[in-house]
Coordinates of C-alpha atoms in Angstrom, one line a residue:
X17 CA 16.0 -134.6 -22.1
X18 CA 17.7 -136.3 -19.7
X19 CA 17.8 -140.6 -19.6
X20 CA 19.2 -143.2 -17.6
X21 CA 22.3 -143.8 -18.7
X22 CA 23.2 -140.3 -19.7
X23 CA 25.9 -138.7 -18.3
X24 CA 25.3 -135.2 -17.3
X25 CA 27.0 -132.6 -19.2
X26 CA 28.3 -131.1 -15.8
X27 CA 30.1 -134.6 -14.8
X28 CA 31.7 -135.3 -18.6
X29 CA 34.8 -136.7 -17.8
X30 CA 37.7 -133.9 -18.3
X31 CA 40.0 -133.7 -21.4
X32 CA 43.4 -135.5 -21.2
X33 CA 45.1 -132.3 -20.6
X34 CA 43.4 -132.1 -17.1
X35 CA 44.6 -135.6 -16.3
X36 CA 46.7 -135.3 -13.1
X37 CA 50.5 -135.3 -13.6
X38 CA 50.4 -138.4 -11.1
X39 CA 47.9 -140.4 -12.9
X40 CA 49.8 -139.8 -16.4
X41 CA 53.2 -140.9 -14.9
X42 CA 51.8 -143.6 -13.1
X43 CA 49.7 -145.0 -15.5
X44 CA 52.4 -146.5 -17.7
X45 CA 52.7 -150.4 -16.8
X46 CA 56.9 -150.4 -16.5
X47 CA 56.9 -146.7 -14.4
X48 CA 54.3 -148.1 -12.3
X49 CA 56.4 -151.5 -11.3
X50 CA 59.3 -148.8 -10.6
X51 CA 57.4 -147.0 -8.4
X52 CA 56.0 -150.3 -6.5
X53 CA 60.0 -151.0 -6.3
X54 CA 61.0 -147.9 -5.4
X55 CA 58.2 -147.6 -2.5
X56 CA 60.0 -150.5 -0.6
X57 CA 63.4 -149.0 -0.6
X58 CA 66.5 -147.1 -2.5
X59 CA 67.8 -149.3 -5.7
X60 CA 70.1 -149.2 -8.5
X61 CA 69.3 -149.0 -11.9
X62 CA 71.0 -152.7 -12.6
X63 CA 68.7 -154.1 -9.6
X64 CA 65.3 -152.4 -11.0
X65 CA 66.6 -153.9 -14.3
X66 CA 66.6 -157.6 -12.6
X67 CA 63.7 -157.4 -10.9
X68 CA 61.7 -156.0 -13.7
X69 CA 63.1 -158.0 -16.4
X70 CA 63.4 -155.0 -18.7
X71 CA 66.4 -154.0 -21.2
X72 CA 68.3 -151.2 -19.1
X73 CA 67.9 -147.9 -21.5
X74 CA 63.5 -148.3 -21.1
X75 CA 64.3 -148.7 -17.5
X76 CA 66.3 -146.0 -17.9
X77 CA 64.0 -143.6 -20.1
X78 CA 60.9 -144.6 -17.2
X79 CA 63.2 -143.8 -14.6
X80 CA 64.2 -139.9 -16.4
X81 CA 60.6 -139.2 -16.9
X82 CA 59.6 -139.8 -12.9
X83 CA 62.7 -138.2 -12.1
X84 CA 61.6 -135.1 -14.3
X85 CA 58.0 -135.4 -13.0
X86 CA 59.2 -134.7 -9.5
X87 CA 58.3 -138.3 -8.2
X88 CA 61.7 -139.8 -8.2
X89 CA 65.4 -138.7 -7.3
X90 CA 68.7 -139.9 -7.5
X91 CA 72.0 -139.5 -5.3
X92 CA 75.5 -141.5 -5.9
X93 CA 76.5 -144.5 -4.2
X94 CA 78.9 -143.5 -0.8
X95 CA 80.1 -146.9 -1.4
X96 CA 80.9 -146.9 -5.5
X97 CA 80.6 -143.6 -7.0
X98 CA 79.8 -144.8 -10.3
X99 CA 76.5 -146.0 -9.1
X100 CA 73.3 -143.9 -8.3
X101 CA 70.8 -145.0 -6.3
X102 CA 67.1 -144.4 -7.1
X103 CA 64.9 -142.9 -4.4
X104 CA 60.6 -142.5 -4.4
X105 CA 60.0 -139.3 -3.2
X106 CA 56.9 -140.3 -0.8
X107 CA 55.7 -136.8 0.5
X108 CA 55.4 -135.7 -3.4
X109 CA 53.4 -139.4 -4.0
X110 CA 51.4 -138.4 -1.6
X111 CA 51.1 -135.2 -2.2
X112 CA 49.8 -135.8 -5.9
X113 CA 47.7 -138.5 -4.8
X114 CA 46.0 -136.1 -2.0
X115 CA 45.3 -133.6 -5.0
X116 CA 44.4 -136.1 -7.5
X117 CA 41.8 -137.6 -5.4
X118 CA 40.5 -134.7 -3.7
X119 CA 39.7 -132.8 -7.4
X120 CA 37.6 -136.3 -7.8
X121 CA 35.8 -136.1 -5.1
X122 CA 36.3 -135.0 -1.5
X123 CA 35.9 -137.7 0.4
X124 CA 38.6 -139.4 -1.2
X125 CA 40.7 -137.6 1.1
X126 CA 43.5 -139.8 2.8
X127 CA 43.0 -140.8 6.2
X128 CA 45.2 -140.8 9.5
X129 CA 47.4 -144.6 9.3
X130 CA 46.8 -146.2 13.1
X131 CA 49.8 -146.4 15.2
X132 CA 51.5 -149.7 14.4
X133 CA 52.4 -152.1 17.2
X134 CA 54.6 -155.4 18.2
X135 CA 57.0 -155.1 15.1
X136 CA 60.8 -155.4 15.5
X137 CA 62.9 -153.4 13.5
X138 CA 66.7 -152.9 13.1
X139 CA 68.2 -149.8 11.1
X140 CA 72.3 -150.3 10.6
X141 CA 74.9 -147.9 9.2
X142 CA 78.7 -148.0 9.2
X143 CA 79.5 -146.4 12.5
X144 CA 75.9 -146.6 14.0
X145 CA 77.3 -142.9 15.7
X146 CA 74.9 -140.6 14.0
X147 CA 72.0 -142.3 11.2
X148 CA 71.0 -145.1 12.7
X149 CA 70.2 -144.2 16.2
X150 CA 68.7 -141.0 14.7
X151 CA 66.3 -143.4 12.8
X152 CA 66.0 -146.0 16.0
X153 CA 65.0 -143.0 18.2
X154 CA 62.7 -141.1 15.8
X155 CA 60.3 -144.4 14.9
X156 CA 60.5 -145.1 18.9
X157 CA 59.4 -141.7 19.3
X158 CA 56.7 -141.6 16.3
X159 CA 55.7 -144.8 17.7
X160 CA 55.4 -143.9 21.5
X161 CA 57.4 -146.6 22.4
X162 CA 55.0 -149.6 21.1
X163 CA 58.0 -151.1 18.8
X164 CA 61.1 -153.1 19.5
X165 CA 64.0 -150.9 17.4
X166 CA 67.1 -151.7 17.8
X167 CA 70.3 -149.8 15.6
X168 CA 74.1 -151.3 14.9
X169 CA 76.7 -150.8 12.7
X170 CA 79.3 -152.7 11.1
X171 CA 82.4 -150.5 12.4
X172 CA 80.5 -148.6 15.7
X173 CA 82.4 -145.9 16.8
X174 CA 83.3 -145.2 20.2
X175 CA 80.4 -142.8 21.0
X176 CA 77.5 -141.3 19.1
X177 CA 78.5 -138.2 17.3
X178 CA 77.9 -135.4 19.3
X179 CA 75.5 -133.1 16.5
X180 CA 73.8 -136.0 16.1
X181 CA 72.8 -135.7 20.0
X182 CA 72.6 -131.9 19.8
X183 CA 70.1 -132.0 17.0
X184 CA 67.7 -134.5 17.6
X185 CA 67.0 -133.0 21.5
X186 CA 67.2 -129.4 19.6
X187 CA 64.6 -130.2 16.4
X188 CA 62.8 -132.9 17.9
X189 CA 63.5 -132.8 21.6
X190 CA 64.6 -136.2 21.8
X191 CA 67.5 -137.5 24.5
X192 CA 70.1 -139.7 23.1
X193 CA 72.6 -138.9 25.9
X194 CA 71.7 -142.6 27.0
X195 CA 72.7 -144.7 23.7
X196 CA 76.3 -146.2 23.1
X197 CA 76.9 -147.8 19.5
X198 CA 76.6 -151.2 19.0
X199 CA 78.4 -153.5 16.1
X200 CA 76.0 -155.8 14.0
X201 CA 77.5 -158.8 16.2
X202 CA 75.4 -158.0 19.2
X203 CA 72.6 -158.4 17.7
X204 CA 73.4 -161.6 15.3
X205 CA 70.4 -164.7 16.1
X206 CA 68.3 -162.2 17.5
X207 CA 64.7 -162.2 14.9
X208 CA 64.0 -158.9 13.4
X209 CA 60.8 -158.2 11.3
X210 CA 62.3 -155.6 9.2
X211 CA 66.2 -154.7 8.8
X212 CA 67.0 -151.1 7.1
X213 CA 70.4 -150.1 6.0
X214 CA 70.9 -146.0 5.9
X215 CA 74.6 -146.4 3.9
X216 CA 75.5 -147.7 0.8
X217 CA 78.4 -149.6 2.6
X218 CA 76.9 -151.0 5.2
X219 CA 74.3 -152.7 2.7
X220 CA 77.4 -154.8 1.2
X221 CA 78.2 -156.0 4.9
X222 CA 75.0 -156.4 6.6
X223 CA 74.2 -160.2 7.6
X224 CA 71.7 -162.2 6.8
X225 CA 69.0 -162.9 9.2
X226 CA 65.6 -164.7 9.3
X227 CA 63.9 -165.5 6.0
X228 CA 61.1 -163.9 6.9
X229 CA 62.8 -160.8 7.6
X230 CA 61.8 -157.8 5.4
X231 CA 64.8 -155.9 4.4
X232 CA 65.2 -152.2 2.9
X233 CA 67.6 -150.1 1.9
X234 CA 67.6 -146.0 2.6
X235 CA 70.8 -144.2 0.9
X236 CA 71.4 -141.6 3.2
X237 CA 74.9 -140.2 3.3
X238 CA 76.7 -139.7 6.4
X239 CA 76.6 -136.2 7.7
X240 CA 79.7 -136.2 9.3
X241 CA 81.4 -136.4 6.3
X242 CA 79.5 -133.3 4.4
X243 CA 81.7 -130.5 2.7
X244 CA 80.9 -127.2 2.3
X245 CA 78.6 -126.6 4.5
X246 CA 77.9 -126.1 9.0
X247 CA 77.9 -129.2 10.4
X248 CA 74.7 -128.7 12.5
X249 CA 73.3 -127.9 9.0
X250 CA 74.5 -130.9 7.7
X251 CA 72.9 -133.2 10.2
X252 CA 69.6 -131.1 11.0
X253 CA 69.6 -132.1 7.2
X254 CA 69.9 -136.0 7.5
X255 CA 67.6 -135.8 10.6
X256 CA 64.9 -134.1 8.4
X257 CA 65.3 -137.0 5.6
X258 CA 65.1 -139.7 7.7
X259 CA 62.2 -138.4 10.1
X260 CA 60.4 -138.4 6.5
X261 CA 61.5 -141.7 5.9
X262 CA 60.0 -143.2 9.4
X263 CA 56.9 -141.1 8.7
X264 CA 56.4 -143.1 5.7
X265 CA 57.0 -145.9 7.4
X266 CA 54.3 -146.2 10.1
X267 CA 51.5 -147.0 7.0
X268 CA 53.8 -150.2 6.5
X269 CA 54.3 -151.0 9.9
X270 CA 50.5 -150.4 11.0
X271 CA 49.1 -152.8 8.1
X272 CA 51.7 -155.4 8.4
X273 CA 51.4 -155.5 12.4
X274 CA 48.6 -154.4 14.7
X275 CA 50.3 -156.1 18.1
X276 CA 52.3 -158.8 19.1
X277 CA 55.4 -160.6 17.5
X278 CA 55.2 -162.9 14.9
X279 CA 55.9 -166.5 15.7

């Protein structure tokens, strides 16, 4: 007989072995401050140590078990070799989150994130020739045009690469024909709400700016330097990770700012 209370033998909560590979690696208080970290940008394993205030080999252990569970990657420093930087891999968080919730229930399903507006936002790389204005024009586009982005680099070449050009109008059909490279000088005093380094070296350099500026770091290497492999590869490559990147993005943007500048 069935009382209140009882829980029916068809909704008995499953065995541990059906918990979700997402809930059993997130679940763990230290892996699930790394993952909070990790969500706001690319760190080393010395700066997750600081800002969790754990001894280095458990940060280290937490860290090989996301990596091994998909979640997490790595990729050396462009600027020191001997450091890796650590990387959330957000389409596989959200991809294990879609699942996990859906096999709860459907209409835990994610939702469409609104269209953010009125945020300012600067992405800086060495040369700003080829990642940065990739990632200025693909948040402009994802954006229609409701955000002030800017891009600069701390030694701007002359001109933007030319791939770079070729593959955003090929892959995306977006026109860069128009930009020039700016250096971080030009745009020094002005307020930004968010700043994003895409190179390891240029993160060394970049300036300060207002203390209420949000600032993130993407390790992207530079696809003009790639070996072994076609250079439209190479950037079509870079273009595709940092798309990604502004994808995941928008969520950010859209809850921290639904119009207008900040005072």
């Amino acid at each position: 007989m069935y009382r209140v209370g009882m829980v029916p033998s068809s909704q008995v909560v499953p065995s541990s072995e059906a918990v979700p590979v997402f809930v059993r690696l997130a679940a763990h208080p230290v892996r699930w401050r790394l993952l909070g970290e990790l969500a706001a940008g690319d760190h080393r394993v010395r700066e997750l140590t600081e800002r969790l205030g754990q001894p280095q080999n458990l940060v280290s252990y937490h860290l090989r078990l996301l990596r091994d569970g998909g979640l997490v990657t790595t990729r050396r420093s462009s600027f020191d070799a001997r450091d890796s930087y650590y990387h959330l891999d957000l389409d596989q968080c959200a991809g294990a989150l879609s699942t996990t919730a859906s096999s709860l229930h459907p209409a835990l399903r994610p939702s469409t994130p609104a269209v953010p507006s009125g945020a300012r936002v600067l992405f800086a790389c060495t040369g700003n020739s080829a990642r940065s204005p990739m990632a200025e024009a693909l948040l402009r586009h994802r954006t229609d045009g409701r955000l002030d982005v800017t891009s600069a680099g701390s030694h701007p070449k002359p001109e933007l690469h030319p791939t770079a050009i070729l593959v955003l109008r090929k892959e995306f059909g977006l026109d860069l024909a128009g930009m020039r490279p700016r250096h971080l000088d030009s745009v020094a005093g002005r307020r930004f709400d968010y700043v994003i380094t895409l190179c390891d070296k240029v993160r060394e350099v970049c300036p300060e700016f207002d203390d209420a500026t949000v600032r993130s770091h993407w390790s992207i290497p530079d696809p003009a330097t790639a070996s072994g492999s076609d250079d439209y590869e190479a950037f079509a490559r870079i273009a595709v990770e940092i798309d990604t990147r502004v994808r995941h993005l928008l969520p950010v943007l859209a809850a921290n700012h639904s119009g207008g500048h900040r005072d």
